[in-house]
CSV table of C-alpha atoms and ligand atoms in Angstrom, one decimal:
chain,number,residue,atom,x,y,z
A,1,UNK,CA,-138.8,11.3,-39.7
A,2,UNK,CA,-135.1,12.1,-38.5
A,3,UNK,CA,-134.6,15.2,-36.4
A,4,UNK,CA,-131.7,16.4,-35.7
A,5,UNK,CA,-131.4,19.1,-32.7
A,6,UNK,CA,-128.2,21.4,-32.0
A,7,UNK,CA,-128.2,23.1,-28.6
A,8,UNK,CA,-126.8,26.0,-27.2
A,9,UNK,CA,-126.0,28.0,-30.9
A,10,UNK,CA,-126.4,31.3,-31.0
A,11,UNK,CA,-127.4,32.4,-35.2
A,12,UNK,CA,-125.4,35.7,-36.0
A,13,UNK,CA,-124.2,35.6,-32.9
A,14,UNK,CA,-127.1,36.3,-31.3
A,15,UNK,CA,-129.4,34.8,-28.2
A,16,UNK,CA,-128.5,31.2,-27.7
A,17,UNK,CA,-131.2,28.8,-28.7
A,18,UNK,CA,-131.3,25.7,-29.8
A,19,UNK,CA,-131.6,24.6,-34.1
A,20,UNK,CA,-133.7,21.8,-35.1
A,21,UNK,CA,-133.2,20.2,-38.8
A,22,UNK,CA,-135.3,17.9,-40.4
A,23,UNK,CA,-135.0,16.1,-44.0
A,24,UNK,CA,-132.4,18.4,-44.6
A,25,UNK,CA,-133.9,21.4,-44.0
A,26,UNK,CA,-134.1,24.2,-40.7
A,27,UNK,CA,-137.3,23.0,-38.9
A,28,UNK,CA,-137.5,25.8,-36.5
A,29,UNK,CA,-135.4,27.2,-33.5
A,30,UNK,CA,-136.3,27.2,-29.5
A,31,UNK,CA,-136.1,24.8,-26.7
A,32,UNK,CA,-138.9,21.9,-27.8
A,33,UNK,CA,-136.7,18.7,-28.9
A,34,UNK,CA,-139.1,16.5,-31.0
A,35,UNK,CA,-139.0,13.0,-29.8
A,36,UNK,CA,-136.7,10.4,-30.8
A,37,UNK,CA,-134.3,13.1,-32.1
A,38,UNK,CA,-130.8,13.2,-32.0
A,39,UNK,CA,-129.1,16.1,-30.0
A,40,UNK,CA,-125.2,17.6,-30.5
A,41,UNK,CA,-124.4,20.5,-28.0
A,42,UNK,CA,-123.4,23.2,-30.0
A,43,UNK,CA,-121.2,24.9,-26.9
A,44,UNK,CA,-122.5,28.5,-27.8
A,45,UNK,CA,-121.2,28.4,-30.9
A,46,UNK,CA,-122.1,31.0,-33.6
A,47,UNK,CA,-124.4,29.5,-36.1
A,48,UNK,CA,-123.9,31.0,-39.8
A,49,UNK,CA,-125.2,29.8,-42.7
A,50,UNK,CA,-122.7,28.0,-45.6
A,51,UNK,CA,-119.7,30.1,-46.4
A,52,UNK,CA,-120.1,30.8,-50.1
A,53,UNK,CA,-117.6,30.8,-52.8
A,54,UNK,CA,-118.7,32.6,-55.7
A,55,UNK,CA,-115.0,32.7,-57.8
A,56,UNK,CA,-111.7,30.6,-58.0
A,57,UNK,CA,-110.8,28.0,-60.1
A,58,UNK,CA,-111.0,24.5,-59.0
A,59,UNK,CA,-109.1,22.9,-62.2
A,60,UNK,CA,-106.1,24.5,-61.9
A,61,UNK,CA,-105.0,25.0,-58.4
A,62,UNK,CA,-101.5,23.1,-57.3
A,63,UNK,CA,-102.6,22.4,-54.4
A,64,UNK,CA,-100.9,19.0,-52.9
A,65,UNK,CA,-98.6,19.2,-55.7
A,66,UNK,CA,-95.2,20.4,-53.9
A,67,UNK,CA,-94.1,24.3,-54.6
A,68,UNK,CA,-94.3,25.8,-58.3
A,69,UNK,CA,-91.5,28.2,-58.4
A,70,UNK,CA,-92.9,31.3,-60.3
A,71,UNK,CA,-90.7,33.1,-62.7
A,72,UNK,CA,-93.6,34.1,-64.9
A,73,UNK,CA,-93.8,37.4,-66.9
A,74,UNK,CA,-95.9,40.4,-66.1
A,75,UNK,CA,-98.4,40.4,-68.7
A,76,UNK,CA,-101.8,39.0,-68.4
A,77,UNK,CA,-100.8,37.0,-71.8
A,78,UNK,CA,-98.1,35.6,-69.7
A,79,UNK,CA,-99.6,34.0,-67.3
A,80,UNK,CA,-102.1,32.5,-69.5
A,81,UNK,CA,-99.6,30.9,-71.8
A,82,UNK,CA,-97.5,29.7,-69.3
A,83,UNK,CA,-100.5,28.1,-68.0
A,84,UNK,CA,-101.7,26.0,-70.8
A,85,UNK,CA,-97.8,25.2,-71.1
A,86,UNK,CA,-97.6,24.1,-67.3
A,87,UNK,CA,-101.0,21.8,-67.3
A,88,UNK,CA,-99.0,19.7,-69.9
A,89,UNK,CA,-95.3,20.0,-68.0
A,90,UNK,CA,-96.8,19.5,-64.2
A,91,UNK,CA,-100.0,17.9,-65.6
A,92,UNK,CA,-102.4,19.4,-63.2
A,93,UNK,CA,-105.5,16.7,-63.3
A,94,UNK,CA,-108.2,19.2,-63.2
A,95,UNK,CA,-110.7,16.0,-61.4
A,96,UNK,CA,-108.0,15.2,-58.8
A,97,UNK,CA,-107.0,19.0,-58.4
A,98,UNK,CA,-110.6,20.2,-57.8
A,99,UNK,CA,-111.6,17.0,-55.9
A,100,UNK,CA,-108.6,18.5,-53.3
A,101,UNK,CA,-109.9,22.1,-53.5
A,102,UNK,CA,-113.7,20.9,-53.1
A,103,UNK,CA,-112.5,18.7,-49.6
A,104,UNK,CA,-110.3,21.8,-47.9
A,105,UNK,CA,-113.3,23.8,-49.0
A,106,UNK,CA,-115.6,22.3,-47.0
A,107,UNK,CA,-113.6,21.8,-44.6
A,108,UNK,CA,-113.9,25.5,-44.0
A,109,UNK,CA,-117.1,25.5,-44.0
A,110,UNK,CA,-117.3,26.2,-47.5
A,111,UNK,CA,-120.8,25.2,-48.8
A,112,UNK,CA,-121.6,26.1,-52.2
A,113,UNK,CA,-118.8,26.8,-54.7
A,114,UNK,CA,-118.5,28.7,-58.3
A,115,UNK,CA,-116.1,27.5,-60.2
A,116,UNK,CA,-114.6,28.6,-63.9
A,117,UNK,CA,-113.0,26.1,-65.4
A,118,UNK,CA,-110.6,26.5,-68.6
A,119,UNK,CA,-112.2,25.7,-72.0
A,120,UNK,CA,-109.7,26.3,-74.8
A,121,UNK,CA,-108.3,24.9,-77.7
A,122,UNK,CA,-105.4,22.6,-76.3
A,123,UNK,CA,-107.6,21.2,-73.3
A,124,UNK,CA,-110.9,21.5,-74.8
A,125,UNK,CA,-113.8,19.9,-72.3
A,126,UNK,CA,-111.2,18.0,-70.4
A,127,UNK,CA,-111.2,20.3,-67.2
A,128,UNK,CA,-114.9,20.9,-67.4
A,129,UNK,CA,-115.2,16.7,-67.7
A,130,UNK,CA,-113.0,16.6,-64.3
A,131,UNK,CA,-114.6,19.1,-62.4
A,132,UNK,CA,-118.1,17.8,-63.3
A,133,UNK,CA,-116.5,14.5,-62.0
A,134,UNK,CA,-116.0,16.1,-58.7
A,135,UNK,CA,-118.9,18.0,-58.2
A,136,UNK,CA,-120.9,14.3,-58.9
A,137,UNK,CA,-118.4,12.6,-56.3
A,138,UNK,CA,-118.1,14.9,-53.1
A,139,UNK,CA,-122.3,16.1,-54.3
A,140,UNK,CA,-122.8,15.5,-50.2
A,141,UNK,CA,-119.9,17.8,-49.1
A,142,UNK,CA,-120.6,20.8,-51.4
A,143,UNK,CA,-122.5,22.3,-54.2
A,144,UNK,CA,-119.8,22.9,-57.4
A,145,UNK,CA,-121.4,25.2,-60.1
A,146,UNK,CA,-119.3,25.6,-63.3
A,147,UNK,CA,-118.6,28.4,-65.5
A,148,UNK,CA,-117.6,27.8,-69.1
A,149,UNK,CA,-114.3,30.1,-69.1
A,150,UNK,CA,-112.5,31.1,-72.4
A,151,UNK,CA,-109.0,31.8,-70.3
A,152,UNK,CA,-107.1,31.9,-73.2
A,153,UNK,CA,-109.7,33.9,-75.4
A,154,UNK,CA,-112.1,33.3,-77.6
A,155,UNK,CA,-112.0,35.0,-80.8
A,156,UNK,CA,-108.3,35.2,-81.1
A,157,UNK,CA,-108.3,30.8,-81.0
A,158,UNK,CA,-110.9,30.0,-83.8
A,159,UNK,CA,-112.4,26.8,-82.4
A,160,UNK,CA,-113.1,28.1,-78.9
A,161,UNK,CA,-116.6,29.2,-79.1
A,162,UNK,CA,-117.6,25.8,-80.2
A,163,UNK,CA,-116.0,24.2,-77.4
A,164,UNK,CA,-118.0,26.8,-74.8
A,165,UNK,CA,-121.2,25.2,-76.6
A,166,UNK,CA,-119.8,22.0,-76.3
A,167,UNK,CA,-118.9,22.7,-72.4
A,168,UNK,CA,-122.3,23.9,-72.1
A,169,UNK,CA,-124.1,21.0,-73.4
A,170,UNK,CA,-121.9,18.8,-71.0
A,171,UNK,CA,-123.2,20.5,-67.7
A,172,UNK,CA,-121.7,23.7,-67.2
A,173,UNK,CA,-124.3,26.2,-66.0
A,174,UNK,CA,-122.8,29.5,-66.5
A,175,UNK,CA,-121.1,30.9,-69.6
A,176,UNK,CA,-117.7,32.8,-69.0
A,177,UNK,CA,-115.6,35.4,-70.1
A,178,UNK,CA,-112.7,37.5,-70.7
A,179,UNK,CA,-111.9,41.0,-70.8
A,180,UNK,CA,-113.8,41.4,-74.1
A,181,UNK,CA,-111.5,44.7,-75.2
A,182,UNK,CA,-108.3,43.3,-73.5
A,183,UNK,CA,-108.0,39.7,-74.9
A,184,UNK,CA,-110.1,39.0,-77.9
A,185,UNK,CA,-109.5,42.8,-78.7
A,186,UNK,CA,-112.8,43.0,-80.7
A,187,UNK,CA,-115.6,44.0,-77.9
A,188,UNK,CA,-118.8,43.6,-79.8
A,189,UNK,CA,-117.2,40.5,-81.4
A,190,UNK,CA,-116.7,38.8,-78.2
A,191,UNK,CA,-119.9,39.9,-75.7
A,192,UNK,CA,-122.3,38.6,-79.1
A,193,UNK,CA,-120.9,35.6,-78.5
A,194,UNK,CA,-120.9,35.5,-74.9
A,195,UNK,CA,-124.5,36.7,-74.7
A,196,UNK,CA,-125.5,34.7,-77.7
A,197,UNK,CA,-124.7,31.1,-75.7
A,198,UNK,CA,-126.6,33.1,-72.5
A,199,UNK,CA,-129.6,33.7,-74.4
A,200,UNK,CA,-129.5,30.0,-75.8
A,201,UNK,CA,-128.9,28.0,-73.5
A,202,UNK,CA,-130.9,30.0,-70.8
A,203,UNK,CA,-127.7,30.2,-68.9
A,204,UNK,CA,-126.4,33.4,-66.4
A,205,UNK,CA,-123.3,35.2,-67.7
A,206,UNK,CA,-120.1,35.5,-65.4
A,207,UNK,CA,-117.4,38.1,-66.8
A,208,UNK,CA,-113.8,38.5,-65.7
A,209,UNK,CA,-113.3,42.1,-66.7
A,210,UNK,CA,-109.2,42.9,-65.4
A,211,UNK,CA,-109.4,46.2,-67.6
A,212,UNK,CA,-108.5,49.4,-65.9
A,213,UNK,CA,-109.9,52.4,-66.0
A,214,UNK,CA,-111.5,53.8,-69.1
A,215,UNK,CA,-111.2,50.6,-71.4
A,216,UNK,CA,-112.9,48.1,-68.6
A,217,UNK,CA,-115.4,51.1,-68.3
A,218,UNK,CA,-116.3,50.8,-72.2
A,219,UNK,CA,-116.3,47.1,-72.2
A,220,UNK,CA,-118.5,47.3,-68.8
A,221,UNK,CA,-121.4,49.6,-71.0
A,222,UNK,CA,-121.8,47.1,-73.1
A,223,UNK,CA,-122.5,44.2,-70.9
A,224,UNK,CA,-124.7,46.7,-69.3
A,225,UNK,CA,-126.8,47.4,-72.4
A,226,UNK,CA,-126.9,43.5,-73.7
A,227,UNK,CA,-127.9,42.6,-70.1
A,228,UNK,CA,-130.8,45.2,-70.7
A,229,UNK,CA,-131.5,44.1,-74.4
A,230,UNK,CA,-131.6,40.9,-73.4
A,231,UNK,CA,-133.8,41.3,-70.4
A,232,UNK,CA,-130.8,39.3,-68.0
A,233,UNK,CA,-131.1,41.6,-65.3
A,234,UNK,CA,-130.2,39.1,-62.0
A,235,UNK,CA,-128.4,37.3,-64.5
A,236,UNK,CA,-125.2,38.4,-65.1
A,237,UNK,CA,-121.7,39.0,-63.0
A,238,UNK,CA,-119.0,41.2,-63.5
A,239,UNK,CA,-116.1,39.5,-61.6
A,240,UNK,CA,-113.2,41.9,-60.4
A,241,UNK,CA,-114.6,45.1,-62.4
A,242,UNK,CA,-110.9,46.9,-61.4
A,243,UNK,CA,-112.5,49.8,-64.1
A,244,UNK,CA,-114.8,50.5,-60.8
A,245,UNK,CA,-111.9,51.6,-58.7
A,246,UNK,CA,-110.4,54.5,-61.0
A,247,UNK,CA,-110.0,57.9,-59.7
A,248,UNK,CA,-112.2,59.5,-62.3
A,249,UNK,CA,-115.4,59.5,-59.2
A,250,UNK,CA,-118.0,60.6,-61.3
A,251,UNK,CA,-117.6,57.9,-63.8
A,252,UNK,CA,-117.5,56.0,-61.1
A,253,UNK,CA,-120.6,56.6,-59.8
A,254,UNK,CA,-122.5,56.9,-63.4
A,255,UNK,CA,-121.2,53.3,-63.6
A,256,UNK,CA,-122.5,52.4,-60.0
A,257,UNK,CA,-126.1,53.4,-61.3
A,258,UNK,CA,-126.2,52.0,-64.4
A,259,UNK,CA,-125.2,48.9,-62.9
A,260,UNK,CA,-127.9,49.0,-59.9
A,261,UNK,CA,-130.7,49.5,-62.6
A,262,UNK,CA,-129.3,46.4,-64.7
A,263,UNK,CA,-129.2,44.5,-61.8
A,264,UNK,CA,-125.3,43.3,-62.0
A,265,UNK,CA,-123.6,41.9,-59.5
A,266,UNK,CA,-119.9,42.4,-58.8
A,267,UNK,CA,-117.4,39.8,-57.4
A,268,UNK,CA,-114.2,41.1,-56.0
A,269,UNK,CA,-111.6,39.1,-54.5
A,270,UNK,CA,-110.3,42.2,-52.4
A,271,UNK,CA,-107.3,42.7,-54.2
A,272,UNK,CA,-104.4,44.1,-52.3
A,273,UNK,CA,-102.3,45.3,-55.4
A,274,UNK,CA,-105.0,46.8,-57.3
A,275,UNK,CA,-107.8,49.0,-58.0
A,276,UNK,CA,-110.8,47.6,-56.7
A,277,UNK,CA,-114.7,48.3,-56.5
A,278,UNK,CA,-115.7,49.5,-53.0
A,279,UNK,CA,-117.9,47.1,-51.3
A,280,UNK,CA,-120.1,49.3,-49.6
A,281,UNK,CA,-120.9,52.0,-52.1
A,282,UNK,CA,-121.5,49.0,-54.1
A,283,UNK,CA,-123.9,47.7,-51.5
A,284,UNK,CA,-125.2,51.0,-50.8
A,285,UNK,CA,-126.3,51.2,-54.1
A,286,UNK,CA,-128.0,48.0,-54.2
A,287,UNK,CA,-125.8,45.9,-56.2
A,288,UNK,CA,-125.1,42.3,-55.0
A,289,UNK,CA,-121.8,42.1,-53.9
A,290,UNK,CA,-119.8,38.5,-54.0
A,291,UNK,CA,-116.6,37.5,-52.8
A,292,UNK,CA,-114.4,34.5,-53.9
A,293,UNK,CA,-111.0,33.6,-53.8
A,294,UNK,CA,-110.3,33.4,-57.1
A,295,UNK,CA,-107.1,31.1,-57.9
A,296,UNK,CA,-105.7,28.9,-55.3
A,297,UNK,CA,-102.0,28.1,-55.2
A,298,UNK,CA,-102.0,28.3,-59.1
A,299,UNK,CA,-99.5,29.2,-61.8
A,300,UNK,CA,-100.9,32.6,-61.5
A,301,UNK,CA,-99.8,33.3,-57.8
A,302,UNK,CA,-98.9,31.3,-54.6
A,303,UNK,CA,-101.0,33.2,-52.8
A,304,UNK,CA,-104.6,32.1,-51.6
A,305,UNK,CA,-106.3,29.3,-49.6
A,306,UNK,CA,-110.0,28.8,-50.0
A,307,UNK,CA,-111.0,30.0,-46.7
A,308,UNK,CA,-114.1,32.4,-46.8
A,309,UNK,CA,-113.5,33.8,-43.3
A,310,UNK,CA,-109.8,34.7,-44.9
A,311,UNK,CA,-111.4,36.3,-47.7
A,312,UNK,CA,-114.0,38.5,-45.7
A,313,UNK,CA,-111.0,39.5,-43.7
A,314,UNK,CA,-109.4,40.6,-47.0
A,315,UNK,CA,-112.5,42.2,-47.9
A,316,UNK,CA,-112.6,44.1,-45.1
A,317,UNK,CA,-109.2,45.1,-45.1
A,318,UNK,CA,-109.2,46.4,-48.6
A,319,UNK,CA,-112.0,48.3,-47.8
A,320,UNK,CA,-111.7,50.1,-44.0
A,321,UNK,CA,-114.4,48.0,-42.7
A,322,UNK,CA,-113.6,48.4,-38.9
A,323,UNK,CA,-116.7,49.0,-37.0
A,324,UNK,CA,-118.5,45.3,-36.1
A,325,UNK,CA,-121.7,46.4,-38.5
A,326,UNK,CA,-118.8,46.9,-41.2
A,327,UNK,CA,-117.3,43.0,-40.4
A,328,UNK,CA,-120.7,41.5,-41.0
A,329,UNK,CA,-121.0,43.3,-44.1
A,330,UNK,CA,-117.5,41.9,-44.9
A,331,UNK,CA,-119.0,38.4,-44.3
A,332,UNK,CA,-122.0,39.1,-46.2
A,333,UNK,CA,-120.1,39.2,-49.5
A,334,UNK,CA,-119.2,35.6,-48.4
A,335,UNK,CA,-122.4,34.2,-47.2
A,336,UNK,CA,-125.4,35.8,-48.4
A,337,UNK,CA,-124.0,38.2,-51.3
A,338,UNK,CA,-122.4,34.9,-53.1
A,339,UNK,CA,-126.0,33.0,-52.5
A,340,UNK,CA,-127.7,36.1,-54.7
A,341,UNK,CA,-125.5,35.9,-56.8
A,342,UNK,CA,-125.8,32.4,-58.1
A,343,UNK,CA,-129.2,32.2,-57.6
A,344,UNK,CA,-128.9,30.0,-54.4
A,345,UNK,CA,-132.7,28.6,-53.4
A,346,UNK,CA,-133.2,27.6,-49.9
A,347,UNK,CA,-130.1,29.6,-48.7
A,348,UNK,CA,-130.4,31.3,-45.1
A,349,UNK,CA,-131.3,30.7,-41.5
A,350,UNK,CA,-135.1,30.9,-41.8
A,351,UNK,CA,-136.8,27.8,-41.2
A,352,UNK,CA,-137.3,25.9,-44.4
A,353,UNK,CA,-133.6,26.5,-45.6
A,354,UNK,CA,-131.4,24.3,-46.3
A,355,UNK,CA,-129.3,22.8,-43.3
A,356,UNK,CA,-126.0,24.0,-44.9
A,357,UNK,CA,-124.7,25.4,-42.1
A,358,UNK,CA,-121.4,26.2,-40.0
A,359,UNK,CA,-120.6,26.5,-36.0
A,360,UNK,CA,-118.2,29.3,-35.5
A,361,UNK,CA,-116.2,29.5,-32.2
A,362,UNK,CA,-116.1,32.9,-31.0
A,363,UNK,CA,-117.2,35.7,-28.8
A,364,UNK,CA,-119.2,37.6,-31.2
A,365,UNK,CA,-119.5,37.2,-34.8
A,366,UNK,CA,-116.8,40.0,-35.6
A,367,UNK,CA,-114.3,38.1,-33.5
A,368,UNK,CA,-115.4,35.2,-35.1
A,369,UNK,CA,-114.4,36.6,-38.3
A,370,UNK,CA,-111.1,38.1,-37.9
A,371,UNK,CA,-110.1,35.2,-35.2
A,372,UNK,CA,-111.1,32.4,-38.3
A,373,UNK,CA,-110.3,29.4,-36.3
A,374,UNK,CA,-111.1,25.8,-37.2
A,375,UNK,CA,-114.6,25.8,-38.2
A,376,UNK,CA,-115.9,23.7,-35.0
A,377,UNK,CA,-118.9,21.9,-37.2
A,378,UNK,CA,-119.5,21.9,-41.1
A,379,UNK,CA,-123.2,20.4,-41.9
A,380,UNK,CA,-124.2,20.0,-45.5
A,381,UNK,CA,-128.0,19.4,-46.0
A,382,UNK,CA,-128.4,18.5,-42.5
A,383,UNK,CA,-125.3,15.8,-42.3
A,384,UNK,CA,-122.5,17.0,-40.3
A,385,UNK,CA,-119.6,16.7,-42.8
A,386,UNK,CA,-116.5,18.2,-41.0
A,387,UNK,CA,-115.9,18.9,-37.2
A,388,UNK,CA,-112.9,21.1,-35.3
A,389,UNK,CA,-111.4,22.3,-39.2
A,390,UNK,CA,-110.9,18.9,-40.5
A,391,UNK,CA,-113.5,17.0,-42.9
A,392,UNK,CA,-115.2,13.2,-42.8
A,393,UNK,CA,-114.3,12.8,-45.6
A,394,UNK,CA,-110.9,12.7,-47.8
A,395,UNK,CA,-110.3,13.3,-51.2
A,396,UNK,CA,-109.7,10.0,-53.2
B,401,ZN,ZN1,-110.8,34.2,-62.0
């Protein structure tokens, strides 16, 4: 049996020991080196488990495309029409596009990844066939789950809903969706639908909800009571949820319980230029608490690269997280937070996890995380898969 032993790591950024990983897995920790196994000096590194990314979209990012100039409209309905135009006018590949995304992920010690990926009219399946074309190629450099996402709506473009089934059948593991008020402007229309292909094909629910204030706060209800009608509690996301950062503080909070007993997790990307759910209430109350990048050099924004350590940062900033407890919480919305949230088995440190793991250089794991240097070693179920920021392997 192969055994792999890393010295001198220090987990959390705690005492140094030494990691041993066997078939894959965390054996155990401490000094004993099985015979016959292979030994890499980790050289006090910070050992962390696999950087999670629990939001962006993989099929649509520009990156290695040369410079998009952006002179796109302010309305949400902008972007997203200009986006379907662009995939024809730039034609974004969504299977080479994510294949690039997947590699730079990993190299930054990105381990498991959740990805929505446009279904609509005009593209149909076509991104979800690319992306499901990566995820099967680079399977040994990152886990790629994909969520079914009505981006242009689904109600409002008669056709869509079979195309989510469709998408469904093909592989995708998560249905989408989108601002149920905002876009398809019929609520109860839309989250039927949405909660209809959850309940039949015994898939989790992921929701972008951009609506402010009062209206995301209605549309957010109902998810909460189908989520309870249906019994999906652990089951369904609420991605951005900018309703939870309105000044109206007792909603706020009423929201903030309903959504603990529901059990539904939020994903924020941190935004800078928006209202945003705070983290640690959130936490504080028990909610599961995900962080992702969300678009990455898209049509939508130059902004963004899919470093996790970037986005804690983020996270941290958009929330006053100074104090070093406050950092690792940051993190936690990138590591473990994102592993609850998809339902990640075998995620951790504990022995009997999966080896996905990262070595972080840095003093302590604060400094680690605000410094976010090259990620010294990248191992994906047990095989080391990029050293010193770059990967082993390139994107064909
Ligand atoms: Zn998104």
């Amino acid at each position: 049996m192969h055994s792999l032993v890393i010295r001198n790591v220090r987990p959390m950024g705690g005492e140094t020991t030494s990691v041993t990983i066997r078939d894959g897995r965390i054996a155990g920790y401490g000094e004993d080196v099985p015979e016959g196994a292979e030994t890499l000096d980790g050289g006090g590194a910070i050992l962390i488990p696999g950087l999670v990314e629990a939001h962006t979209h993989m099929d649509k990012t520009l990156l290695g495309m040369g410079w998009y100039r952006n002179e796109v409209g302010p309305r949400l309905t902008d972007k997203i029409d200009n986006e379907r135009m662009q995939r024809r006018v730039l034609g974004i590949d969504p299977a080479r596009q994510s294949a690039r995304q997947a590699v730079l992920a990993a190299s930054l010690g990105t381990t498991h990844i959740r990805t929505h990926v446009d279904v609509d009219t005009e593209v149909g399946v076509a991104g979800i066939e690319g992306v499901l074309e990566t995820r099967e190629r680079y399977r040994d450099l990152v886990d790629i789950e994909l969520v079914a996402f009505p981006q242009s709506g689904m109600l409002v473009r008669p056709g869509t809903v079979e195309l989510m089934e469709k998408a469904l059948q093909l592989g995708a593991q998560v249905v989408g969706g989108l601002d149920p008020s905002g876009i398809d402007r019929d609520p109860k229309g839309n989250l039927d639908v949405v909660f209809g292909l959850a309940e039949r094909y015994a898939v989790p629910v992921d929701i972008h909800l951009h609506e402010p204030a009062e209206l995301g706060a209605f549309s957010m209800e109902l998810i909460i009571e189908r989520t309870k009608a249906l019994g999906l509690q652990g089951k369904v996301t609420i991605s951005h949820a900018f309703c939870l950062g309105m000044t109206d503080q007792d909603y706020v909070a009423a929201l903030i319980d309903a959504l603990a007993q529901a059990q539904i997790h939020i994903l924020t990307t941190a935004p800078a230029s928006r209202p945003a759910p705070a983290v640690k209430r959130l936490m504080e109350a028990g909610i599961v608490v995900a962080a992702g990048s969300d678009g990455v050099r898209d049509t939508w924004g130059p902004y963004n690269n899919p470093d996790m350590l970037e986005r804690a940062v983020l996270v941290g900033l958009r929330n006053n997280l100074r104090r070093d407890d406050e950092v690792a919480l940051a993190l936690d919305t990138c590591t473990y937070g994102g592993a609850r949230m998809m339902g990640l088995d075998g995620y951790g440190l504990e022995p009997g996890c999966r080896a996905d793991l990262v070595l972080l250089d840095g003093e302590t794991l604060a400094e680690a995380v605000v410094s976010r240097r090259p990620r010294k070693m990248v191992m994906k179920a047990g095989k080391v898969i990029a050293r010193d920021g770059a990967a082993l392997i390139a994107a064909s």
